[in-house]
Protein backbone atom coordinates (compact mmCIF):
# COMPACT_ATOMS: atom_id res chain seq x y z
CA UNK A 1 0.00 0.00 0.00
CA UNK A 2 1.33 3.43 -0.89
CA UNK A 3 1.90 6.26 1.56
CA UNK A 4 -1.08 8.28 0.33
CA UNK A 5 -3.35 5.24 0.58
CA UNK A 6 -2.24 4.62 4.17
CA UNK A 7 -2.82 8.25 5.09
CA UNK A 8 -6.25 8.17 3.43
CA UNK A 9 -7.13 5.00 5.34
CA UNK A 10 -5.93 6.57 8.59
CA UNK A 11 -8.20 9.56 7.96
CA UNK A 12 -11.11 7.23 7.24
CA UNK A 13 -10.46 5.36 10.50
CA UNK A 14 -10.34 8.66 12.43
CA UNK A 15 -13.64 9.80 10.91
CA UNK A 16 -15.21 6.45 11.75
CA UNK A 17 -13.88 6.79 15.30
CA UNK A 18 -15.51 10.20 15.68
CA UNK A 19 -18.84 8.82 14.49
CA UNK A 20 -18.58 5.90 16.91
CA UNK A 21 -17.76 8.22 19.81
CA UNK A 22 -20.75 10.43 18.97
CA UNK A 23 -22.91 7.28 19.16
CA UNK A 24 -21.37 6.54 22.60
CA UNK A 25 -19.66 3.44 21.21
CA UNK A 26 -16.37 4.17 22.91
CA UNK A 27 -14.81 0.73 22.44
CA UNK A 28 -15.25 0.93 18.67
CA UNK A 29 -13.95 4.51 18.66
CA UNK A 30 -10.83 3.42 20.56
CA UNK A 31 -10.21 0.63 18.06
CA UNK A 32 -10.63 2.97 15.09
CA UNK A 33 -8.22 5.53 16.60
CA UNK A 34 -5.73 2.73 17.25
CA UNK A 35 -5.95 1.64 13.60
CA UNK A 36 -5.46 5.23 12.44
CA UNK A 37 -2.40 5.66 14.66
CA UNK A 38 -0.89 2.37 13.50
CA UNK A 39 -1.24 3.36 9.84
CA UNK A 40 0.44 6.70 10.49
CA UNK A 41 3.25 4.96 12.38
CA UNK A 42 3.78 2.66 9.41
CA UNK A 43 4.11 5.72 7.18
CA UNK A 44 6.49 7.42 9.61
CA UNK A 45 8.77 4.42 10.01
CA UNK A 46 8.76 3.49 6.33
CA UNK A 47 11.30 6.23 5.67
CA UNK A 48 9.35 7.50 2.68
CA UNK A 49 8.54 10.83 4.36
CA UNK A 50 11.75 12.83 4.33
CA UNK A 51 10.30 16.32 4.73
CA UNK A 52 10.75 17.37 8.37
CA UNK A 53 7.55 19.42 8.46
CA UNK A 54 5.46 16.53 7.10
CA UNK A 55 6.99 13.97 9.45
CA UNK A 56 6.42 16.29 12.40
CA UNK A 57 2.76 16.71 11.41
CA UNK A 58 2.37 12.94 11.13
CA UNK A 59 3.93 12.43 14.57
CA UNK A 60 1.61 15.01 16.10
CA UNK A 61 -1.45 13.40 14.48
CA UNK A 62 -0.30 9.95 15.53
CA UNK A 63 0.10 11.13 19.14
CA UNK A 64 -3.32 12.77 18.97
CA UNK A 65 -4.95 9.56 17.73
CA UNK A 66 -3.20 7.56 20.45
CA UNK A 67 -4.44 10.02 23.08
CA UNK A 68 -7.98 9.79 21.70
CA UNK A 69 -7.69 6.00 21.76
CA UNK A 70 -6.79 6.03 25.46
CA UNK A 71 -9.56 8.50 26.26
CA UNK A 72 -12.16 6.35 24.52
CA UNK A 73 -10.83 3.19 26.20
CA UNK A 74 -11.29 4.95 29.53
CA UNK A 75 -14.82 6.04 28.63
CA UNK A 76 -15.65 2.52 27.47
CA UNK A 77 -14.44 1.15 30.80
CA UNK A 78 -16.50 3.68 32.74
CA UNK A 79 -19.59 2.90 30.67
CA UNK A 80 -19.07 -0.81 31.28
CA UNK A 81 -18.77 -0.23 35.02
CA UNK A 82 -21.95 1.88 35.07
CA UNK A 83 -23.81 -0.83 33.17
CA UNK A 84 -22.55 -3.51 35.57
CA UNK A 85 -23.61 -1.39 38.56
CA UNK A 86 -27.04 -0.85 37.01
CA UNK A 87 -27.46 -4.58 36.39
CA UNK A 88 -26.34 -5.42 39.91
CA UNK A 89 -28.76 -2.88 41.37
CA UNK A 90 -31.61 -4.30 39.28
CA UNK A 91 -30.66 -7.81 40.30
CA UNK A 92 -30.73 -6.87 43.96
CA UNK A 93 -34.17 -5.32 43.56
CA UNK A 94 -35.52 -8.42 41.82
CA UNK A 95 -34.01 -10.70 44.47
CA UNK A 96 -35.57 -8.55 47.19
CA UNK A 97 -39.00 -8.75 45.56
CA UNK A 98 -38.65 -12.54 45.18
CA UNK A 99 -37.65 -12.81 48.83
CA UNK A 100 -40.61 -10.69 49.94
CA UNK A 101 -43.01 -12.86 47.96
CA UNK A 102 -41.81 -15.90 49.92
CA UNK A 103 -42.74 -14.33 53.26
CA UNK A 104 -46.06 -15.27 54.89
CA UNK A 105 -48.89 -12.95 53.88
CA UNK A 106 -49.38 -11.80 57.48
CA UNK A 107 -45.80 -10.65 57.72
CA UNK A 108 -45.35 -6.99 58.59
CA UNK A 109 -42.41 -6.84 56.17
CA UNK A 110 -44.46 -7.87 53.19
CA UNK A 111 -47.04 -5.16 53.74
CA UNK A 112 -44.33 -2.54 54.19
CA UNK A 113 -42.48 -3.31 50.94
CA UNK A 114 -45.19 -4.43 48.53
mmCIF file of N, CA and C in Angstrom:
data_model
loop_
_atom_site.group_PDB
_atom_site.id
_atom_site.type_symbol
_atom_site.label_atom_id
_atom_site.label_comp_id
_atom_site.label_asym_id
_atom_site.label_seq_id
_atom_site.Cartn_x
_atom_site.Cartn_y
_atom_site.Cartn_z
ATOM 1 N N UNK A 1 0.847 -1.173 0.000
ATOM 2 C CA UNK A 1 0.000 0.000 0.000
ATOM 3 C C UNK A 1 0.899 1.246 0.000
ATOM 4 N N UNK A 2 0.532 2.209 -0.792
ATOM 5 C CA UNK A 2 1.327 3.429 -0.889
ATOM 6 C C UNK A 2 1.091 4.346 0.310
ATOM 7 N N UNK A 3 1.979 5.310 0.447
ATOM 8 C CA UNK A 3 1.905 6.264 1.556
ATOM 9 C C UNK A 3 0.576 7.014 1.547
ATOM 10 N N UNK A 4 0.182 7.509 0.390
ATOM 11 C CA UNK A 4 -1.078 8.278 0.330
ATOM 12 C C UNK A 4 -2.278 7.411 0.664
ATOM 13 N N UNK A 5 -2.245 6.146 0.245
ATOM 14 C CA UNK A 5 -3.348 5.239 0.576
ATOM 15 C C UNK A 5 -3.428 5.001 2.085
ATOM 16 N N UNK A 6 -2.271 4.838 2.723
ATOM 17 C CA UNK A 6 -2.241 4.617 4.174
ATOM 18 C C UNK A 6 -2.755 5.855 4.910
ATOM 19 N N UNK A 7 -2.355 7.018 4.448
ATOM 20 C CA UNK A 7 -2.817 8.253 5.088
ATOM 21 C C UNK A 7 -4.326 8.410 4.892
ATOM 22 N N UNK A 8 -4.811 8.113 3.680
ATOM 23 C CA UNK A 8 -6.254 8.174 3.428
ATOM 24 C C UNK A 8 -7.015 7.198 4.306
ATOM 25 N N UNK A 9 -6.476 5.992 4.478
ATOM 26 C CA UNK A 9 -7.129 5.002 5.342
ATOM 27 C C UNK A 9 -7.119 5.463 6.801
ATOM 28 N N UNK A 10 -6.017 6.067 7.220
ATOM 29 C CA UNK A 10 -5.929 6.573 8.593
ATOM 30 C C UNK A 10 -6.988 7.644 8.830
ATOM 31 N N UNK A 11 -7.166 8.518 7.852
ATOM 32 C CA UNK A 11 -8.199 9.562 7.963
ATOM 33 C C UNK A 11 -9.589 8.928 8.036
ATOM 34 N N UNK A 12 -9.818 7.921 7.216
ATOM 35 C CA UNK A 12 -11.114 7.227 7.237
ATOM 36 C C UNK A 12 -11.361 6.578 8.594
ATOM 37 N N UNK A 13 -10.321 5.964 9.169
ATOM 38 C CA UNK A 13 -10.457 5.363 10.504
ATOM 39 C C UNK A 13 -10.766 6.435 11.547
ATOM 40 N N UNK A 14 -10.108 7.572 11.462
ATOM 41 C CA UNK A 14 -10.339 8.657 12.426
ATOM 42 C C UNK A 14 -11.761 9.188 12.311
ATOM 43 N N UNK A 15 -12.262 9.329 11.098
ATOM 44 C CA UNK A 15 -13.640 9.797 10.911
ATOM 45 C C UNK A 15 -14.638 8.778 11.453
ATOM 46 N N UNK A 16 -14.365 7.516 11.224
ATOM 47 C CA UNK A 16 -15.213 6.449 11.750
ATOM 48 C C UNK A 16 -15.186 6.452 13.280
ATOM 49 N N UNK A 17 -14.017 6.722 13.839
ATOM 50 C CA UNK A 17 -13.880 6.788 15.302
ATOM 51 C C UNK A 17 -14.721 7.920 15.871
ATOM 52 N N UNK A 18 -14.710 9.061 15.203
ATOM 53 C CA UNK A 18 -15.508 10.196 15.681
ATOM 54 C C UNK A 18 -16.989 9.868 15.650
ATOM 55 N N UNK A 19 -17.430 9.206 14.573
ATOM 56 C CA UNK A 19 -18.844 8.815 14.486
ATOM 57 C C UNK A 19 -19.208 7.843 15.605
ATOM 58 N N UNK A 20 -18.330 6.879 15.853
ATOM 59 C CA UNK A 20 -18.583 5.897 16.910
ATOM 60 C C UNK A 20 -18.654 6.570 18.279
ATOM 61 N N UNK A 21 -17.760 7.514 18.520
ATOM 62 C CA UNK A 21 -17.760 8.217 19.811
ATOM 63 C C UNK A 21 -19.039 9.047 19.977
ATOM 64 N N UNK A 22 -19.500 9.650 18.894
ATOM 65 C CA UNK A 22 -20.749 10.425 18.968
ATOM 66 C C UNK A 22 -21.945 9.532 19.264
ATOM 67 N N UNK A 23 -21.850 8.257 18.869
ATOM 68 C CA UNK A 23 -22.906 7.280 19.158
ATOM 69 C C UNK A 23 -22.680 6.590 20.500
ATOM 70 N N UNK A 24 -21.728 7.084 21.279
ATOM 71 C CA UNK A 24 -21.372 6.543 22.600
ATOM 72 C C UNK A 24 -20.832 5.116 22.517
ATOM 73 N N UNK A 25 -20.296 4.745 21.369
ATOM 74 C CA UNK A 25 -19.660 3.437 21.206
ATOM 75 C C UNK A 25 -18.152 3.642 21.366
ATOM 76 N N UNK A 26 -17.744 3.791 22.616
ATOM 77 C CA UNK A 26 -16.371 4.173 22.912
ATOM 78 C C UNK A 26 -15.359 3.077 22.594
ATOM 79 N N UNK A 27 -15.744 1.825 22.750
ATOM 80 C CA UNK A 27 -14.813 0.732 22.443
ATOM 81 C C UNK A 27 -14.479 0.717 20.954
ATOM 82 N N UNK A 28 -15.491 0.890 20.116
ATOM 83 C CA UNK A 28 -15.252 0.934 18.674
ATOM 84 C C UNK A 28 -14.420 2.165 18.301
ATOM 85 N N UNK A 29 -14.711 3.287 18.931
ATOM 86 C CA UNK A 29 -13.948 4.514 18.662
ATOM 87 C C UNK A 29 -12.480 4.313 19.017
ATOM 88 N N UNK A 30 -12.214 3.675 20.149
ATOM 89 C CA UNK A 30 -10.828 3.421 20.559
ATOM 90 C C UNK A 30 -10.120 2.543 19.534
ATOM 91 N N UNK A 31 -10.806 1.526 19.051
ATOM 92 C CA UNK A 31 -10.208 0.634 18.059
ATOM 93 C C UNK A 31 -9.913 1.371 16.753
ATOM 94 N N UNK A 32 -10.834 2.216 16.331
ATOM 95 C CA UNK A 32 -10.628 2.969 15.090
ATOM 96 C C UNK A 32 -9.455 3.955 15.231
ATOM 97 N N UNK A 33 -9.355 4.626 16.374
ATOM 98 C CA UNK A 33 -8.223 5.526 16.598
ATOM 99 C C UNK A 33 -6.904 4.750 16.631
ATOM 100 N N UNK A 34 -6.939 3.563 17.211
ATOM 101 C CA UNK A 34 -5.734 2.729 17.245
ATOM 102 C C UNK A 34 -5.305 2.370 15.827
ATOM 103 N N UNK A 35 -6.265 1.975 14.983
ATOM 104 C CA UNK A 35 -5.946 1.635 13.600
ATOM 105 C C UNK A 35 -5.381 2.839 12.851
ATOM 106 N N UNK A 36 -5.952 4.012 13.089
ATOM 107 C CA UNK A 36 -5.459 5.232 12.442
ATOM 108 C C UNK A 36 -4.021 5.517 12.862
ATOM 109 N N UNK A 37 -3.757 5.406 14.152
ATOM 110 C CA UNK A 37 -2.402 5.662 14.657
ATOM 111 C C UNK A 37 -1.398 4.656 14.108
ATOM 112 N N UNK A 38 -1.795 3.395 14.026
ATOM 113 C CA UNK A 38 -0.890 2.373 13.496
ATOM 114 C C UNK A 38 -0.536 2.639 12.034
ATOM 115 N N UNK A 39 -1.517 3.051 11.245
ATOM 116 C CA UNK A 39 -1.238 3.364 9.844
ATOM 117 C C UNK A 39 -0.267 4.539 9.720
ATOM 118 N N UNK A 40 -0.474 5.558 10.544
ATOM 119 C CA UNK A 40 0.438 6.703 10.494
ATOM 120 C C UNK A 40 1.847 6.317 10.954
ATOM 121 N N UNK A 41 1.934 5.432 11.936
ATOM 122 C CA UNK A 41 3.252 4.961 12.381
ATOM 123 C C UNK A 41 3.957 4.190 11.268
ATOM 124 N N UNK A 42 3.191 3.387 10.542
ATOM 125 C CA UNK A 42 3.780 2.664 9.410
ATOM 126 C C UNK A 42 4.369 3.640 8.397
ATOM 127 N N UNK A 43 3.633 4.719 8.123
ATOM 128 C CA UNK A 43 4.112 5.724 7.177
ATOM 129 C C UNK A 43 5.371 6.400 7.726
ATOM 130 N N UNK A 44 5.336 6.748 8.996
ATOM 131 C CA UNK A 44 6.487 7.419 9.606
ATOM 132 C C UNK A 44 7.743 6.561 9.561
ATOM 133 N N UNK A 45 7.606 5.287 9.904
ATOM 134 C CA UNK A 45 8.774 4.423 10.010
ATOM 135 C C UNK A 45 9.174 3.784 8.684
ATOM 136 N N UNK A 46 8.395 4.038 7.644
ATOM 137 C CA UNK A 46 8.755 3.493 6.333
ATOM 138 C C UNK A 46 9.941 4.228 5.731
ATOM 139 N N UNK A 47 10.189 5.442 6.185
ATOM 140 C CA UNK A 47 11.302 6.228 5.667
ATOM 141 C C UNK A 47 10.975 6.953 4.369
ATOM 142 N N UNK A 48 9.739 6.864 3.942
ATOM 143 C CA UNK A 48 9.352 7.504 2.682
ATOM 144 C C UNK A 48 9.016 8.981 2.851
ATOM 145 N N UNK A 49 8.798 9.416 4.085
ATOM 146 C CA UNK A 49 8.540 10.829 4.362
ATOM 147 C C UNK A 49 9.857 11.436 4.837
ATOM 148 N N UNK A 50 10.447 12.239 3.997
ATOM 149 C CA UNK A 50 11.754 12.834 4.331
ATOM 150 C C UNK A 50 11.631 14.301 4.724
ATOM 151 N N UNK A 51 10.532 14.920 4.383
ATOM 152 C CA UNK A 51 10.301 16.320 4.728
ATOM 153 C C UNK A 51 10.053 16.423 6.232
ATOM 154 N N UNK A 52 10.848 17.248 6.915
ATOM 155 C CA UNK A 52 10.753 17.371 8.375
ATOM 156 C C UNK A 52 9.386 17.885 8.820
ATOM 157 N N UNK A 53 8.846 18.846 8.106
ATOM 158 C CA UNK A 53 7.550 19.415 8.464
ATOM 159 C C UNK A 53 6.444 18.367 8.358
ATOM 160 N N UNK A 54 6.462 17.579 7.297
ATOM 161 C CA UNK A 54 5.456 16.532 7.096
ATOM 162 C C UNK A 54 5.582 15.436 8.142
ATOM 163 N N UNK A 55 6.802 15.022 8.445
ATOM 164 C CA UNK A 55 6.986 13.969 9.448
ATOM 165 C C UNK A 55 6.578 14.460 10.837
ATOM 166 N N UNK A 56 6.842 15.728 11.117
ATOM 167 C CA UNK A 56 6.417 16.289 12.405
ATOM 168 C C UNK A 56 4.895 16.287 12.500
ATOM 169 N N UNK A 57 4.224 16.700 11.426
ATOM 170 C CA UNK A 57 2.764 16.705 11.407
ATOM 171 C C UNK A 57 2.204 15.296 11.605
ATOM 172 N N UNK A 58 2.816 14.324 10.958
ATOM 173 C CA UNK A 58 2.369 12.936 11.130
ATOM 174 C C UNK A 58 2.568 12.455 12.567
ATOM 175 N N UNK A 59 3.690 12.813 13.162
ATOM 176 C CA UNK A 59 3.932 12.432 14.567
ATOM 177 C C UNK A 59 2.902 13.049 15.496
ATOM 178 N N UNK A 60 2.593 14.329 15.268
ATOM 179 C CA UNK A 60 1.606 15.015 16.103
ATOM 180 C C UNK A 60 0.235 14.348 15.959
ATOM 181 N N UNK A 61 -0.152 14.054 14.718
ATOM 182 C CA UNK A 61 -1.446 13.400 14.484
ATOM 183 C C UNK A 61 -1.477 12.006 15.098
ATOM 184 N N UNK A 62 -0.392 11.283 14.959
ATOM 185 C CA UNK A 62 -0.299 9.948 15.530
ATOM 186 C C UNK A 62 -0.459 10.004 17.053
ATOM 187 N N UNK A 63 0.222 10.951 17.692
ATOM 188 C CA UNK A 63 0.096 11.134 19.139
ATOM 189 C C UNK A 63 -1.332 11.513 19.527
ATOM 190 N N UNK A 64 -1.947 12.357 18.716
ATOM 191 C CA UNK A 64 -3.321 12.770 18.974
ATOM 192 C C UNK A 64 -4.273 11.579 18.891
ATOM 193 N N UNK A 65 -4.093 10.742 17.874
ATOM 194 C CA UNK A 65 -4.951 9.560 17.730
ATOM 195 C C UNK A 65 -4.742 8.591 18.882
ATOM 196 N N UNK A 66 -3.491 8.441 19.317
ATOM 197 C CA UNK A 66 -3.202 7.558 20.449
ATOM 198 C C UNK A 66 -3.850 8.090 21.725
ATOM 199 N N UNK A 67 -3.803 9.407 21.910
ATOM 200 C CA UNK A 67 -4.437 10.024 23.075
ATOM 201 C C UNK A 67 -5.956 9.824 23.021
ATOM 202 N N UNK A 68 -6.541 10.008 21.855
ATOM 203 C CA UNK A 68 -7.983 9.789 21.703
ATOM 204 C C UNK A 68 -8.342 8.319 21.948
ATOM 205 N N UNK A 69 -7.478 7.417 21.521
ATOM 206 C CA UNK A 69 -7.695 5.998 21.764
ATOM 207 C C UNK A 69 -7.783 5.728 23.264
ATOM 208 N N UNK A 70 -6.813 6.255 24.007
ATOM 209 C CA UNK A 70 -6.789 6.033 25.462
ATOM 210 C C UNK A 70 -8.000 6.649 26.145
ATOM 211 N N UNK A 71 -8.390 7.842 25.696
ATOM 212 C CA UNK A 71 -9.562 8.499 26.264
ATOM 213 C C UNK A 71 -10.815 7.670 26.031
ATOM 214 N N UNK A 72 -10.980 7.152 24.824
ATOM 215 C CA UNK A 72 -12.158 6.345 24.520
ATOM 216 C C UNK A 72 -12.127 4.997 25.230
ATOM 217 N N UNK A 73 -10.938 4.427 25.412
ATOM 218 C CA UNK A 73 -10.833 3.193 26.200
ATOM 219 C C UNK A 73 -11.284 3.446 27.630
ATOM 220 N N UNK A 74 -10.892 4.583 28.175
ATOM 221 C CA UNK A 74 -11.288 4.948 29.528
ATOM 222 C C UNK A 74 -12.803 5.129 29.620
ATOM 223 N N UNK A 75 -13.366 5.834 28.647
ATOM 224 C CA UNK A 75 -14.817 6.041 28.633
ATOM 225 C C UNK A 75 -15.556 4.723 28.474
ATOM 226 N N UNK A 76 -15.018 3.831 27.658
ATOM 227 C CA UNK A 76 -15.647 2.522 27.469
ATOM 228 C C UNK A 76 -15.637 1.742 28.775
ATOM 229 N N UNK A 77 -14.526 1.829 29.505
ATOM 230 C CA UNK A 77 -14.441 1.154 30.798
ATOM 231 C C UNK A 77 -15.420 1.725 31.801
ATOM 232 N N UNK A 78 -15.550 3.043 31.834
ATOM 233 C CA UNK A 78 -16.502 3.684 32.740
ATOM 234 C C UNK A 78 -17.933 3.301 32.388
ATOM 235 N N UNK A 79 -18.244 3.276 31.098
ATOM 236 C CA UNK A 79 -19.593 2.902 30.667
ATOM 237 C C UNK A 79 -19.896 1.454 31.039
ATOM 238 N N UNK A 80 -18.889 0.591 30.907
ATOM 239 C CA UNK A 80 -19.068 -0.811 31.279
ATOM 240 C C UNK A 80 -19.321 -0.938 32.772
ATOM 241 N N UNK A 81 -18.573 -0.191 33.571
ATOM 242 C CA UNK A 81 -18.774 -0.234 35.024
ATOM 243 C C UNK A 81 -20.161 0.269 35.413
ATOM 244 N N UNK A 82 -20.600 1.374 34.774
ATOM 245 C CA UNK A 82 -21.945 1.885 35.065
ATOM 246 C C UNK A 82 -23.011 0.859 34.711
ATOM 247 N N UNK A 83 -22.840 0.188 33.587
ATOM 248 C CA UNK A 83 -23.805 -0.832 33.168
ATOM 249 C C UNK A 83 -23.815 -2.001 34.144
ATOM 250 N N UNK A 84 -22.628 -2.409 34.599
ATOM 251 C CA UNK A 84 -22.550 -3.510 35.566
ATOM 252 C C UNK A 84 -23.200 -3.107 36.887
ATOM 253 N N UNK A 85 -22.979 -1.864 37.327
ATOM 254 C CA UNK A 85 -23.606 -1.392 38.560
ATOM 255 C C UNK A 85 -25.119 -1.358 38.421
ATOM 256 N N UNK A 86 -25.603 -0.904 37.256
ATOM 257 C CA UNK A 86 -27.044 -0.851 37.014
ATOM 258 C C UNK A 86 -27.647 -2.250 37.047
ATOM 259 N N UNK A 87 -26.971 -3.197 36.411
ATOM 260 C CA UNK A 87 -27.462 -4.582 36.390
ATOM 261 C C UNK A 87 -27.466 -5.174 37.791
ATOM 262 N N UNK A 88 -26.410 -4.904 38.546
ATOM 263 C CA UNK A 88 -26.338 -5.417 39.909
ATOM 264 C C UNK A 88 -27.449 -4.825 40.760
ATOM 265 N N UNK A 89 -27.688 -3.531 40.614
ATOM 266 C CA UNK A 89 -28.758 -2.882 41.371
ATOM 267 C C UNK A 89 -30.109 -3.479 41.010
ATOM 268 N N UNK A 90 -30.355 -3.685 39.722
ATOM 269 C CA UNK A 90 -31.610 -4.297 39.283
ATOM 270 C C UNK A 90 -31.742 -5.718 39.800
ATOM 271 N N UNK A 91 -30.625 -6.438 39.813
ATOM 272 C CA UNK A 91 -30.658 -7.808 40.297
ATOM 273 C C UNK A 91 -31.009 -7.827 41.778
ATOM 274 N N UNK A 92 -30.427 -6.932 42.533
ATOM 275 C CA UNK A 92 -30.727 -6.872 43.960
ATOM 276 C C UNK A 92 -32.201 -6.566 44.182
ATOM 277 N N UNK A 93 -32.761 -5.663 43.421
ATOM 278 C CA UNK A 93 -34.175 -5.318 43.564
ATOM 279 C C UNK A 93 -35.057 -6.517 43.257
ATOM 280 N N UNK A 94 -34.733 -7.250 42.186
ATOM 281 C CA UNK A 94 -35.519 -8.423 41.816
ATOM 282 C C UNK A 94 -35.414 -9.505 42.884
ATOM 283 N N UNK A 95 -34.200 -9.705 43.417
ATOM 284 C CA UNK A 95 -34.007 -10.701 44.471
ATOM 285 C C UNK A 95 -34.785 -10.311 45.716
ATOM 286 N N UNK A 96 -34.826 -9.012 46.024
ATOM 287 C CA UNK A 96 -35.572 -8.547 47.194
ATOM 288 C C UNK A 96 -37.060 -8.794 47.007
ATOM 289 N N UNK A 97 -37.571 -8.519 45.832
ATOM 290 C CA UNK A 97 -38.996 -8.754 45.558
ATOM 291 C C UNK A 97 -39.294 -10.245 45.670
ATOM 292 N N UNK A 98 -38.446 -11.089 45.107
ATOM 293 C CA UNK A 98 -38.647 -12.542 45.178
ATOM 294 C C UNK A 98 -38.644 -12.997 46.635
ATOM 295 N N UNK A 99 -37.731 -12.446 47.413
ATOM 296 C CA UNK A 99 -37.651 -12.812 48.826
ATOM 297 C C UNK A 99 -38.921 -12.388 49.558
ATOM 298 N N UNK A 100 -39.397 -11.184 49.282
ATOM 299 C CA UNK A 100 -40.606 -10.694 49.942
ATOM 300 C C UNK A 100 -41.821 -11.529 49.577
ATOM 301 N N UNK A 101 -41.873 -12.036 48.379
ATOM 302 C CA UNK A 101 -43.007 -12.855 47.956
ATOM 303 C C UNK A 101 -43.030 -14.190 48.680
ATOM 304 N N UNK A 102 -41.889 -14.636 49.192
ATOM 305 C CA UNK A 102 -41.814 -15.901 49.923
ATOM 306 C C UNK A 102 -42.248 -15.758 51.382
ATOM 307 N N UNK A 103 -42.340 -14.533 51.870
ATOM 308 C CA UNK A 103 -42.741 -14.326 53.260
ATOM 309 C C UNK A 103 -44.222 -14.626 53.434
ATOM 310 N N UNK A 104 -44.619 -15.029 54.638
ATOM 311 C CA UNK A 104 -46.056 -15.273 54.888
ATOM 312 C C UNK A 104 -46.855 -13.988 54.659
ATOM 313 N N UNK A 105 -48.083 -14.123 54.231
ATOM 314 C CA UNK A 105 -48.889 -12.953 53.884
ATOM 315 C C UNK A 105 -49.164 -12.063 55.084
ATOM 316 N N UNK A 106 -49.119 -12.610 56.300
ATOM 317 C CA UNK A 106 -49.378 -11.801 57.481
ATOM 318 C C UNK A 106 -48.136 -11.059 57.970
ATOM 319 N N UNK A 107 -47.052 -11.257 57.284
ATOM 320 C CA UNK A 107 -45.801 -10.653 57.718
ATOM 321 C C UNK A 107 -45.848 -9.132 57.589
ATOM 322 N N UNK A 108 -45.368 -8.456 58.622
ATOM 323 C CA UNK A 108 -45.347 -6.990 58.588
ATOM 324 C C UNK A 108 -44.384 -6.472 57.517
ATOM 325 N N UNK A 109 -43.364 -7.266 57.189
ATOM 326 C CA UNK A 109 -42.405 -6.843 56.175
ATOM 327 C C UNK A 109 -43.037 -6.816 54.783
ATOM 328 N N UNK A 110 -43.875 -7.810 54.508
ATOM 329 C CA UNK A 110 -44.459 -7.874 53.185
ATOM 330 C C UNK A 110 -45.379 -6.686 52.954
ATOM 331 N N UNK A 111 -46.127 -6.295 53.915
ATOM 332 C CA UNK A 111 -47.041 -5.163 53.735
ATOM 333 C C UNK A 111 -46.265 -3.845 53.605
ATOM 334 N N UNK A 112 -45.117 -3.763 54.238
ATOM 335 C CA UNK A 112 -44.334 -2.540 54.188
ATOM 336 C C UNK A 112 -43.663 -2.346 52.825
ATOM 337 N N UNK A 113 -43.266 -3.409 52.172
ATOM 338 C CA UNK A 113 -42.480 -3.314 50.944
ATOM 339 C C UNK A 113 -43.222 -3.676 49.661
ATOM 340 N N UNK A 114 -44.465 -4.066 49.768
ATOM 341 C CA UNK A 114 -45.189 -4.428 48.530
ATOM 342 C C UNK A 114 -46.336 -3.478 48.290
#
